[in-house]
Amino acid sequence: MSSPANRSSRSVVLISSAFVLVWVVIASFPFIWTLWGSFKVQADFFSKADWRYALWGTRTLIETGGTFTGAGYEGAWIQEEFWRAAINTMIVVFFTVVISLTLGTLGGYALARSGHKYAFWLLMIALIFRAMPHITLVSGYLLPFFEWNLWGHLPTSIIVLVAINQPFTLWMLHSFFLNIPKDLDESAKVDGCTQFQAFRHVIIPVMWPGVITTGLFSFLLAYNDFAVTSMLLSEENRTMVPAIAGFLGSTLEEGNVMFAVAAVVSATAPLFVLVMFFQRQIVSGLTAGAVKG
Amino acid sequence: MRHKTFFWFILPSLAAMILFIALPLVSVVVQSLHIEHEQVIVTTENCGPFGCTEESSVDTEATAQLRAEQPLGRFAGLSTYFDRGHLATAEVAEAWRTQDSFGGFLSELYNLPFYKALAFTLTYTFLVTPLVIVLGLLIALGVNRLKPVLKGPTIFVSLLPMIITPLIGSLILFWMIDAQGVIGKTLQWLFDDPELSLKASPTLTWITLMIYGVWSSAPFAFVVFYAGLQTVNTDSLEAAMIDGATRWQQIRYVVIPHLMPLVVFISLIQLMDNFRVFEPIVGFSAQANATSLSYIIFADMRSDITRFNSAAATSVLTVIGVAILLAPVLLRTWRDFKGKAA
């Protein structure tokens, strides 16, 4: 704000601040409202009489004796066994991220250090693969997976998510490795290291910021996926997102909507924590592709 | 880097992409050219006192066995592509002949499932993408003038709609716009119409889905533009101001040209992502009023009898759509690359 070019009249400041305020409300209100409402009964969350019931928990007080109730959470986690889905999600996400990063660092490093033409073409092909709608790929898997009895298992989903993730991971890590000076591993090679030894002893110790940022996006892709996990996992192996979609099948039953609301809030919480701790990495990751690509 | 070393480094990643991205595309093409076996019909001759009659019946057992042995079905060529569920050439030609007005033709076209999905997908892609860019830029300009203390929390809140699981994000909004939800109630009160429901009319459903799309993607554009704004040269801004440029002119002639490469980048990513719009339709239960290409593939696979060939044909058509969408970008990159090499 020190530069005079950034100084401006009061009305401009006022308008732009008001605009940002409106945006902040639009961005955050749905989350706050749903978090608050998840502790109410359905008659408050969807209020036939008055929307303010959701604020004070009028019906909740009548039905349960308190203004807050954990009934939705109890129903989702215990009665509907949402914890199974949570464990499945943890397994899928953990292995997807670890395998994606392992394959991605090796490939991204090679692409960044190879000056040959085919490296460029591989990146272009990866871009085309990145554009494929996931559901079109799933429709390619379904029949062969049924035939070979691969359908329904967690490892199948993990390896599919890893593959779908590769184009993006390669692009991102490629641009991070371009930022690591070439001299570093070149001099190691001059000292007698093989390419792999140079990678192992010189590059791996300095690559972590890029790997962590890429890992965050792999995490988001695996965690947020619906197309792959809903089509390729059997009922008992379902992860959280398809499980929530499953709750909706039985929405007509009273109270079941609140199970879904509670499950939604539970599944959102880890994402909040993630942004809170890794905000800077997410921002830098989003811009890495743009500024350098 | 030597070719051999490069090969071993890239091999695992390449193998994963070939096995699970390239081969499935081949599998989709093969599946789309086949169709499920017809039922096996057995003809039996019944001879009674009044002569003989031929009776044909379905041999369920043989049918099931045949279908189990050859799940791919029989070769059908391109017939699936031209049937009523996809390009529907016969129906389109019929509509073209019978309808005298272009509007009538279009509404006839809209009754065909593939064209209905295509209409929504294209409208969504080409409306949401520019809106995301404009809104993202406005937020970035606004946040950039905030006091430093406020910037962190504002960025935190702004990121939420983007990182939220698309299905969950659309569900949250779906519950709020319900006729008994908080936004639904507010709209009823604002328009003084107690019967108002965003789910009932196709137009309102389309608008809702697009608002969701802008809400969930604007943060991405915002973050990219915000990072771009940090690198705007203050010298050129000051020079513009000394030359008498107004605030608007500074943005128009200094800031926006600086951000232009970012606009290209965001449009590319957004076109790819919006073209595969899918989860919001599930989350908003909007399939009656709006379907997308991805959604009809999903529906084919989810129906009681999985229609592999139908899903596959739509998939191939979708991939062709993506190719057309990406063609300008790829052509440009290719030209740049050739220019650099020459």
XYZ file of C-alpha atoms in Angstrom:
635
model
C 0.000 0.000 0.000
C 3.067 2.227 0.075
C 2.999 2.885 -3.653
C 0.888 5.897 -4.581
C -0.569 3.881 -7.452
C -2.397 1.764 -4.914
C -3.861 4.699 -3.038
C -7.373 5.462 -4.078
C -10.529 7.267 -3.188
C -12.746 6.268 -0.311
C -15.707 5.223 -2.409
C -13.607 2.720 -4.371
C -12.291 1.220 -1.130
C -15.818 1.044 0.236
C -17.266 -0.657 -2.840
C -14.467 -3.176 -3.116
C -14.587 -4.013 0.607
C -18.341 -4.469 0.442
C -17.926 -6.751 -2.548
C -15.349 -8.901 -0.756
C -17.619 -9.049 2.290
C -20.538 -10.265 0.176
C -18.287 -12.910 -1.388
C -17.046 -14.081 2.020
C -20.647 -14.506 3.160
C -21.593 -16.393 -0.023
C -18.552 -18.649 0.323
C -18.929 -19.447 3.998
C -22.631 -19.224 4.835
C -23.626 -22.649 3.406
C -20.981 -24.355 5.553
C -21.838 -22.500 8.753
C -25.556 -23.078 8.224
C -25.150 -26.792 7.575
C -22.777 -27.269 10.507
C -25.250 -25.518 12.825
C -28.245 -27.355 11.368
C -26.607 -30.770 11.670
C -27.216 -30.611 15.425
C -30.958 -30.062 14.995
C -33.823 -32.375 14.095
C -35.170 -32.567 10.576
C -38.226 -30.434 11.400
C -35.846 -27.580 12.211
C -33.360 -28.151 9.401
C -36.218 -28.098 6.902
C -38.645 -25.847 8.604
C -42.193 -25.973 7.304
C -43.341 -23.195 9.597
C -40.523 -20.707 10.066
C -36.880 -20.781 8.985
C -35.813 -19.276 12.301
C -36.656 -22.589 13.975
C -33.273 -23.757 12.708
C -31.562 -20.954 14.609
C -33.191 -21.577 17.980
C -33.882 -25.296 17.596
C -37.562 -24.928 18.481
C -38.613 -28.384 17.333
C -35.374 -29.917 18.574
C -36.244 -28.708 22.074
C -39.701 -30.262 21.839
C -38.530 -33.564 20.349
C -35.321 -34.190 22.298
C -35.430 -31.928 25.322
C -32.354 -29.903 24.360
C -31.593 -27.305 21.713
C -28.765 -29.409 20.293
C -28.880 -33.068 19.412
C -26.266 -35.515 18.203
C -28.927 -37.876 16.874
C -27.912 -37.367 13.251
C -24.287 -38.210 14.018
C -25.251 -41.206 16.122
C -27.507 -42.479 13.352
C -24.911 -41.999 10.643
C -21.818 -43.260 12.440
C -23.282 -46.062 14.547
C -26.604 -47.134 13.065
C -25.595 -46.759 9.415
C -21.970 -47.701 10.117
C -20.466 -44.665 8.451
C -17.204 -45.486 10.243
C -16.646 -48.313 7.761
C -16.822 -45.825 4.907
C -14.459 -43.510 6.797
C -11.895 -46.308 7.210
C -12.220 -47.242 3.525
C -11.675 -43.618 2.575
C -8.546 -43.470 4.713
C -7.135 -46.583 3.045
C -7.950 -45.432 -0.480
C -6.662 -41.894 0.041
C -3.451 -42.942 1.799
C -2.378 -45.449 -0.820
C -3.472 -43.283 -3.747
C -1.377 -40.367 -2.497
C 1.709 -42.448 -1.696
C 1.706 -44.382 -4.984
C 0.845 -41.294 -7.065
C 3.725 -39.353 -5.586
C 6.218 -42.187 -5.999
C 5.401 -42.671 -9.673
C 4.973 -38.943 -10.215
C 8.318 -37.851 -8.753
C 10.237 -40.366 -10.872
C 8.338 -39.414 -14.040
C 8.236 -35.680 -13.345
C 11.970 -35.617 -12.646
C 12.713 -37.428 -15.904
C 10.481 -35.057 -17.885
C 12.116 -31.997 -16.326
C 15.651 -33.187 -17.018
C 15.201 -34.627 -20.496
C 15.639 -32.093 -23.255
C 14.382 -34.472 -25.905
C 11.334 -33.883 -28.058
C 9.438 -36.892 -26.765
C 9.366 -35.388 -23.259
C 7.329 -32.507 -24.664
C 4.983 -34.883 -26.456
C 4.516 -36.965 -23.326
C 3.458 -33.826 -21.475
C 0.994 -33.005 -24.258
C -0.458 -36.525 -24.109
C -0.730 -36.156 -20.349
C -2.690 -32.931 -20.895
C -5.117 -34.735 -23.201
C -5.486 -37.532 -20.634
C -6.114 -34.902 -17.967
C -9.108 -33.688 -19.996
C -10.813 -37.090 -20.217
C -14.009 -37.111 -18.169
C -13.471 -39.746 -15.476
C -16.798 -41.393 -16.106
C -15.843 -42.218 -19.725
C -12.802 -44.088 -18.399
C -14.984 -45.869 -15.839
C -17.281 -47.084 -18.598
C -14.185 -48.612 -20.172
C -13.205 -50.426 -16.978
C -16.540 -51.809 -15.904
C -16.992 -54.756 -18.259
C -13.365 -56.048 -18.136
C -13.299 -55.663 -14.346
C -16.503 -57.696 -14.017
C -15.051 -60.392 -16.238
C -11.726 -60.623 -14.427
C -13.306 -60.404 -10.965
C -11.477 -57.191 -10.170
C -14.634 -55.223 -9.522
C -15.529 -54.085 -6.026
C -12.135 -54.246 -4.308
C -10.279 -51.340 -2.730
C -6.943 -52.011 -4.517
C -8.676 -51.761 -7.893
C -10.018 -48.328 -7.051
C -6.670 -47.241 -5.670
C -4.753 -48.155 -8.796
C -7.405 -46.543 -11.016
C -7.286 -43.318 -8.998
C -3.484 -43.356 -9.161
C -3.621 -43.632 -12.942
C -6.260 -40.910 -13.324
C -4.119 -38.746 -11.061
C -0.885 -39.258 -13.000
C -1.279 -36.619 -15.738
C -1.847 -33.863 -13.206
C 0.876 -35.120 -10.836
C 3.379 -35.327 -13.689
C 2.657 -31.758 -14.827
C 2.903 -30.314 -11.383
C 6.060 -32.137 -10.276
C 7.634 -31.474 -13.661
C 7.258 -27.740 -13.107
C 8.624 -28.033 -9.546
C 11.671 -29.966 -10.728
C 12.321 -27.366 -13.423
C 12.795 -24.919 -10.551
C 15.516 -27.008 -8.938
C 18.801 -25.919 -10.567
C 20.123 -28.423 -13.071
C 23.703 -27.861 -11.825
C 22.830 -29.669 -8.619
C 22.443 -33.117 -10.098
C 24.804 -32.398 -13.006
C 27.681 -31.828 -10.588
C 26.773 -34.989 -8.695
C 27.020 -36.854 -11.975
C 30.381 -35.285 -12.706
C 31.502 -36.603 -9.315
C 30.650 -40.096 -10.508
C 27.038 -40.632 -9.475
C 24.653 -42.408 -11.820
C 21.466 -40.533 -12.710
C 19.534 -42.486 -10.118
C 22.137 -41.892 -7.408
C 22.074 -38.178 -8.218
C 18.286 -38.267 -7.858
C 18.481 -40.281 -4.658
C 21.156 -38.250 -2.833
C 20.844 -34.750 -4.278
C 17.295 -34.218 -5.514
C 15.222 -36.137 -2.950
C 16.459 -34.040 0.003
C 15.386 -30.773 -1.649
C 12.171 -31.799 -3.387
C 9.825 -31.991 -0.382
C 7.996 -28.639 -0.704
C 6.917 -29.542 -4.249
C 6.023 -33.083 -3.293
C 3.917 -31.956 -0.339
C 1.982 -29.478 -2.486
C 1.365 -32.079 -5.184
C 0.402 -34.570 -2.490
C -2.307 -32.175 -1.257
C -3.902 -32.130 -4.680
C -3.653 -35.915 -5.027
C -5.339 -36.129 -1.645
C -8.163 -33.840 -2.786
C -8.689 -35.822 -5.987
C -8.872 -39.159 -4.195
C -10.947 -37.827 -1.311
C -13.435 -35.954 -3.497
C -13.881 -38.605 -6.144
C -17.384 -39.843 -6.799
C -17.351 -41.206 -10.369
C -14.742 -43.927 -9.777
C -15.561 -44.988 -6.228
C -19.323 -45.081 -6.739
C -19.044 -47.308 -9.814
C -16.107 -49.568 -8.941
C -16.616 -50.368 -5.244
C -18.978 -52.934 -3.831
C -21.390 -51.902 -1.086
C -19.236 -53.008 1.858
C -16.116 -51.366 0.427
C -17.766 -48.001 -0.198
C -15.876 -44.830 0.674
C -17.514 -41.812 2.286
C -18.740 -39.930 -0.784
C -20.649 -42.842 -2.372
C -21.890 -43.779 1.111
C -23.417 -40.314 1.470
C -25.012 -40.682 -1.955
C -26.372 -43.998 -0.652
C -28.053 -42.293 2.318
C -30.025 -40.191 -0.140
C -31.621 -43.277 -1.634
C -33.616 -43.603 1.559
C -34.361 -39.913 2.113
C -38.061 -40.452 2.402
C -37.732 -41.938 5.844
C -38.018 -39.355 8.552
C -34.683 -38.578 10.132
C -32.600 -40.141 7.408
C -31.877 -36.764 5.885
C -30.263 -35.770 9.153
C -27.996 -38.830 8.891
C -26.880 -37.549 5.506
C -26.408 -34.017 6.884
C -24.309 -35.340 9.759
C -22.264 -37.495 7.379
C -21.717 -34.520 5.080
C -20.423 -32.395 7.937
C -18.193 -35.260 9.127
C -16.709 -35.678 5.657
C -16.126 -31.933 5.289
C -14.237 -31.540 8.567
C -10.932 -33.086 7.348
C -10.977 -30.749 4.342
C -11.314 -27.727 6.635
C -8.351 -28.858 8.685
C -6.374 -29.434 5.500
C -6.964 -25.889 4.219
C -6.218 -24.439 7.633
C -2.779 -26.037 7.809
C -1.800 -26.035 4.157
C -3.404 -22.848 2.811
C -0.073 -21.508 1.561
C 0.859 -24.741 -0.224
C -2.544 -24.963 -1.914
C -2.283 -21.382 -3.157
C 1.273 -21.877 -4.392
C 0.297 -25.143 -6.051
C -2.603 -23.596 -7.951
C -0.366 -20.847 -9.235
C 2.648 -23.036 -10.038
C 1.030 -24.414 -13.166
C -0.233 -21.016 -14.244
C 2.791 -18.824 -13.757
C 5.285 -21.225 -15.251
C 3.142 -23.166 -17.693
C 19.477 -37.467 -19.742
C 20.098 -40.652 -21.689
C 17.161 -42.326 -23.422
C 17.523 -45.477 -21.393
C 17.590 -43.696 -18.022
C 14.622 -41.569 -19.058
C 12.723 -44.695 -20.009
C 13.243 -46.378 -16.638
C 12.290 -43.242 -14.719
C 9.085 -42.675 -16.665
C 8.110 -46.344 -17.010
C 5.929 -46.811 -13.892
C 3.986 -43.626 -14.496
C 3.622 -44.316 -18.213
C 2.531 -47.895 -17.578
C -0.199 -46.701 -15.209
C -1.463 -44.185 -17.765
C -1.402 -46.668 -20.649
C -3.133 -49.413 -18.668
C -5.801 -47.285 -17.029
C -6.329 -44.345 -19.379
C -5.291 -45.378 -22.899
C -6.544 -48.973 -22.820
C -9.926 -48.054 -21.305
C -10.382 -45.674 -24.221
C -9.757 -48.588 -26.577
C -12.117 -50.725 -24.502
C -14.797 -48.035 -24.780
C -14.475 -47.965 -28.566
C -14.675 -51.772 -28.787
C -17.678 -51.933 -26.463
C -19.503 -49.247 -28.414
C -19.262 -51.347 -31.594
C -20.963 -54.318 -29.965
C -24.460 -54.960 -28.780
C -25.943 -57.475 -26.377
C -26.899 -60.817 -27.874
C -30.483 -61.178 -28.894
C -32.630 -63.661 -27.063
C -32.371 -67.215 -28.314
C -35.644 -68.188 -29.906
C -36.627 -71.806 -30.250
C -39.360 -72.802 -32.617
C -41.387 -75.860 -31.773
C -44.057 -77.474 -33.867
C -47.214 -78.419 -32.069
C -49.349 -80.927 -33.857
C -52.849 -81.332 -32.570
C -56.114 -82.545 -33.951
C -56.550 -79.364 -36.009
C -53.234 -79.459 -37.797
C -49.832 -78.189 -36.848
C -48.919 -74.765 -35.504
C -45.464 -73.322 -35.101
C -44.735 -71.748 -31.778
C -41.679 -69.742 -30.937
C -40.540 -69.137 -27.417
C -37.552 -67.640 -25.684
C -34.984 -70.100 -24.463
C -34.011 -68.266 -21.299
C -31.327 -70.709 -20.323
C -29.577 -70.618 -23.659
C -29.837 -66.820 -23.751
C -28.302 -66.476 -20.331
C -25.536 -68.898 -21.218
C -24.738 -67.145 -24.481
C -24.661 -63.753 -22.776
C -22.437 -65.067 -19.988
C -20.011 -66.629 -22.453
C -19.732 -63.552 -24.596
C -20.452 -60.586 -22.330
C -19.312 -58.197 -25.036
C -22.194 -59.296 -27.227
C -22.243 -59.416 -30.991
C -20.646 -57.027 -33.404
C -23.056 -54.288 -34.377
C -20.895 -51.781 -36.205
C -21.871 -48.178 -35.719
C -25.565 -48.905 -35.167
C -25.478 -47.892 -31.485
C -24.161 -44.464 -32.448
C -27.114 -43.771 -34.695
C -29.891 -45.187 -32.493
C -32.451 -43.121 -30.623
C -30.340 -42.852 -27.477
C -27.384 -41.260 -29.245
C -27.109 -39.370 -32.513
C -30.638 -40.454 -33.490
C -30.098 -39.710 -37.171
C -33.481 -41.098 -38.222
C -35.365 -39.011 -35.642
C -33.394 -35.867 -36.474
C -34.101 -36.283 -40.186
C -37.773 -36.883 -39.390
C -37.968 -33.776 -37.238
C -36.211 -31.736 -39.929
C -38.793 -32.849 -42.484
C -41.933 -32.458 -40.384
C -41.211 -29.298 -38.408
C -41.614 -26.106 -40.430
C -39.963 -23.745 -37.956
C -36.423 -23.950 -36.654
C -37.706 -23.547 -33.102
C -39.960 -26.560 -33.542
C -37.004 -28.550 -34.837
C -34.909 -27.586 -31.843
C -37.597 -28.516 -29.334
C -38.007 -31.866 -31.101
C -34.236 -32.295 -30.877
C -34.329 -31.482 -27.185
C -36.592 -34.490 -26.586
C -33.792 -36.824 -27.649
C -31.667 -37.817 -24.631
C -28.259 -37.249 -26.229
C -29.073 -33.784 -27.558
C -30.711 -32.819 -24.282
C -27.525 -33.719 -22.412
C -25.353 -32.021 -25.022
C -27.412 -28.829 -24.801
C -26.957 -28.594 -21.050
C -23.283 -29.559 -21.120
C -22.427 -26.911 -23.716
C -24.540 -24.191 -22.109
C -22.995 -24.952 -18.731
C -19.446 -25.003 -20.088
C -19.692 -21.781 -22.062
C -21.625 -19.783 -19.461
C -19.858 -20.909 -16.296
C -16.323 -20.514 -17.679
C -16.507 -16.760 -18.471
C -18.518 -16.034 -15.314
C -15.876 -17.795 -13.212
C -13.145 -15.701 -14.807
C -14.971 -12.403 -14.252
C -16.000 -13.179 -10.666
C -12.542 -14.543 -9.839
C -10.908 -11.374 -11.158
C -13.261 -9.126 -9.187
C -12.617 -11.024 -5.950
C -8.865 -10.948 -6.574
C -8.932 -7.171 -7.146
C -11.018 -6.720 -4.004
C -8.911 -8.959 -1.761
C -5.743 -7.334 -3.061
C -6.789 -3.981 -1.564
C -7.648 -5.441 1.843
C -5.492 -4.806 4.877
C -2.774 -7.492 5.174
C -4.299 -8.818 8.431
C -7.571 -9.627 6.686
C -6.047 -11.270 3.621
C -5.219 -14.645 5.216
C -8.685 -15.376 6.661
C -10.381 -14.113 3.486
C -8.321 -16.455 1.328
C -9.078 -19.310 3.739
C -12.827 -18.785 3.443
C -12.598 -18.266 -0.317
C -10.872 -21.616 -0.810
C -13.687 -23.582 0.844
C -16.142 -23.812 -2.075
C -13.335 -25.092 -4.278
C -11.841 -27.818 -2.086
C -15.196 -29.160 -0.919
C -16.167 -32.510 -2.471
C -18.373 -31.556 -5.451
C -21.118 -33.977 -4.461
C -21.122 -32.694 -0.874
C -21.017 -29.050 -1.925
C -23.992 -29.502 -4.209
C -25.886 -31.434 -1.529
C -25.371 -28.634 0.980
C -26.773 -26.091 -1.462
C -29.530 -28.490 -2.499
C -30.786 -28.681 1.090
C -30.673 -24.913 1.419
C -32.648 -24.221 -1.760
C -35.281 -26.807 -0.843
C -38.737 -25.225 -0.625
C -38.418 -25.656 3.156
C -34.739 -24.727 3.316
C -33.408 -21.324 4.238
C -32.662 -19.995 0.734
C -35.809 -21.535 -0.728
C -37.929 -19.867 1.989
C -36.178 -16.543 1.488
C -36.811 -16.634 -2.252
C -40.480 -17.446 -1.658
C -40.697 -14.468 0.639
C -38.800 -12.168 -1.747
C -40.973 -13.045 -4.732
C -44.062 -13.326 -2.568
C -44.872 -16.724 -4.057
C -45.334 -19.545 -1.529
C -45.372 -22.136 -4.317
C -41.988 -21.131 -5.747
C -39.679 -24.131 -6.076
C -36.292 -24.079 -7.760
C -36.586 -27.772 -8.529
C -39.804 -27.664 -10.496
C -38.923 -25.726 -13.623
C -36.139 -26.690 -16.041
C -34.977 -23.072 -16.411
C -34.618 -22.566 -12.674
C -32.817 -25.904 -12.336
C -30.351 -24.893 -15.047
C -29.746 -21.555 -13.342
C -29.257 -23.243 -9.966
C -26.718 -25.684 -11.386
C -24.799 -22.879 -13.059
C -24.774 -20.763 -9.917
C -23.372 -23.768 -8.100
C -20.753 -24.124 -10.843
C -19.651 -20.504 -10.515
C -19.661 -20.711 -6.714
C -17.442 -23.774 -6.671
C -14.987 -22.715 -9.392
C -14.594 -18.975 -8.790
C -12.058 -19.565 -5.953
C -9.723 -21.272 -8.393
C -9.740 -18.278 -10.748
C -9.460 -15.958 -7.746
C -6.333 -17.625 -6.374
C -4.597 -17.685 -9.753
C -5.436 -14.020 -10.447
C -4.477 -13.011 -6.923
C -1.026 -14.553 -7.370
C -0.771 -12.799 -10.730
C -1.640 -9.429 -9.140
C 1.321 -9.758 -6.769
C 3.651 -9.634 -9.756
C 2.125 -6.556 -11.451
C 4.866 -4.020 -11.959
C 4.113 -1.046 -9.676
C 6.360 1.184 -11.779
C 4.138 0.832 -14.803
C 1.065 1.456 -12.637
C 2.625 4.638 -11.272
C 3.676 5.718 -14.759
C 0.104 5.205 -15.942
C -1.182 7.256 -13.012
C 1.233 10.109 -13.669
C 0.058 10.105 -17.267
C -3.425 10.703 -15.892
C -4.955 7.236 -16.139
C -8.034 6.750 -13.990
C -8.357 3.772 -11.679
C -10.389 1.943 -14.337
C -7.900 2.762 -17.079
C -5.071 1.446 -14.938
C -6.880 -1.872 -14.577
C -7.914 -1.967 -18.223
C -4.551 -1.120 -19.776
C -1.972 -2.303 -17.236
C -3.404 -5.006 -14.969
C -5.576 -6.959 -17.404
C -2.899 -7.281 -20.137
C -0.543 -8.523 -17.429
C -3.088 -11.175 -16.389
C -3.932 -12.298 -19.940
C -1.755 -15.471 -19.921
C -3.524 -16.475 -16.700
C -6.920 -16.006 -18.369
C -5.849 -18.490 -21.049
C -4.690 -20.949 -18.394
C -7.891 -20.671 -16.343
C -10.113 -20.983 -19.424
C -8.293 -24.140 -20.477
C -8.663 -25.812 -17.073
C -12.240 -24.613 -16.648
C -13.356 -25.767 -20.102
C -11.984 -29.235 -19.364
C -13.559 -29.406 -15.919
C -16.923 -27.887 -16.791
C -17.362 -30.117 -19.821
C -17.447 -33.116 -17.495
C -20.053 -31.603 -15.160
C -21.570 -34.549 -13.336
C -21.678 -34.539 -9.542
C -23.931 -31.450 -9.204
C -26.636 -33.210 -11.220
C -26.519 -36.143 -8.789
C -26.333 -33.835 -5.763
C -29.191 -31.601 -6.886
C -31.234 -34.621 -8.117
C -31.664 -32.567 -11.276
C -31.752 -35.391 -13.804
C -35.376 -34.754 -14.747
C -34.643 -31.214 -15.904
C -30.964 -31.246 -16.746
C -28.628 -34.039 -17.754
C -25.047 -33.857 -18.935
C -23.018 -36.185 -21.134
C -21.213 -37.557 -18.088
C -24.514 -38.046 -16.328
C -26.127 -40.103 -19.094
C -23.077 -42.388 -19.163
C -23.465 -42.824 -15.396
C -27.197 -43.483 -15.750
C -26.607 -46.147 -18.403
C -24.207 -47.946 -16.098
C -26.457 -47.549 -13.073
C -29.686 -48.818 -14.620
C -30.988 -52.278 -13.681
C -29.532 -53.803 -16.814
C -26.167 -52.181 -17.421
C -26.143 -50.929 -21.001
C -22.430 -51.202 -21.679
C -22.700 -50.453 -25.368
C -24.870 -47.398 -24.871
C -22.589 -45.989 -22.163
C -19.567 -46.717 -24.333
C -21.014 -44.992 -27.389
C -21.827 -41.868 -25.361
C -18.305 -42.027 -23.910
C -16.751 -42.066 -27.367
C -18.895 -39.109 -28.431
C -17.884 -37.273 -25.246
C -14.200 -37.904 -25.899
C -14.653 -36.538 -29.413
C -16.234 -33.462 -27.813
C -13.224 -33.028 -25.525
C -10.924 -33.355 -28.527
C -12.787 -30.614 -30.391
C -12.642 -28.427 -27.280
C -8.900 -28.925 -26.862
C -8.023 -28.705 -30.560
C -7.309 -24.937 -30.632
C -5.030 -25.166 -27.592
C -3.162 -28.175 -28.930
C -2.756 -26.612 -32.367
C -1.363 -23.441 -30.811
C 1.053 -25.335 -28.580
C 2.189 -27.375 -31.543
C 2.835 -24.238 -33.586
C 4.720 -22.615 -30.697
C 6.769 -25.740 -30.294
C 7.591 -25.925 -33.996
C 8.447 -22.229 -33.970
C 10.827 -22.791 -31.069
C 12.434 -25.798 -32.734
C 12.949 -24.034 -36.049
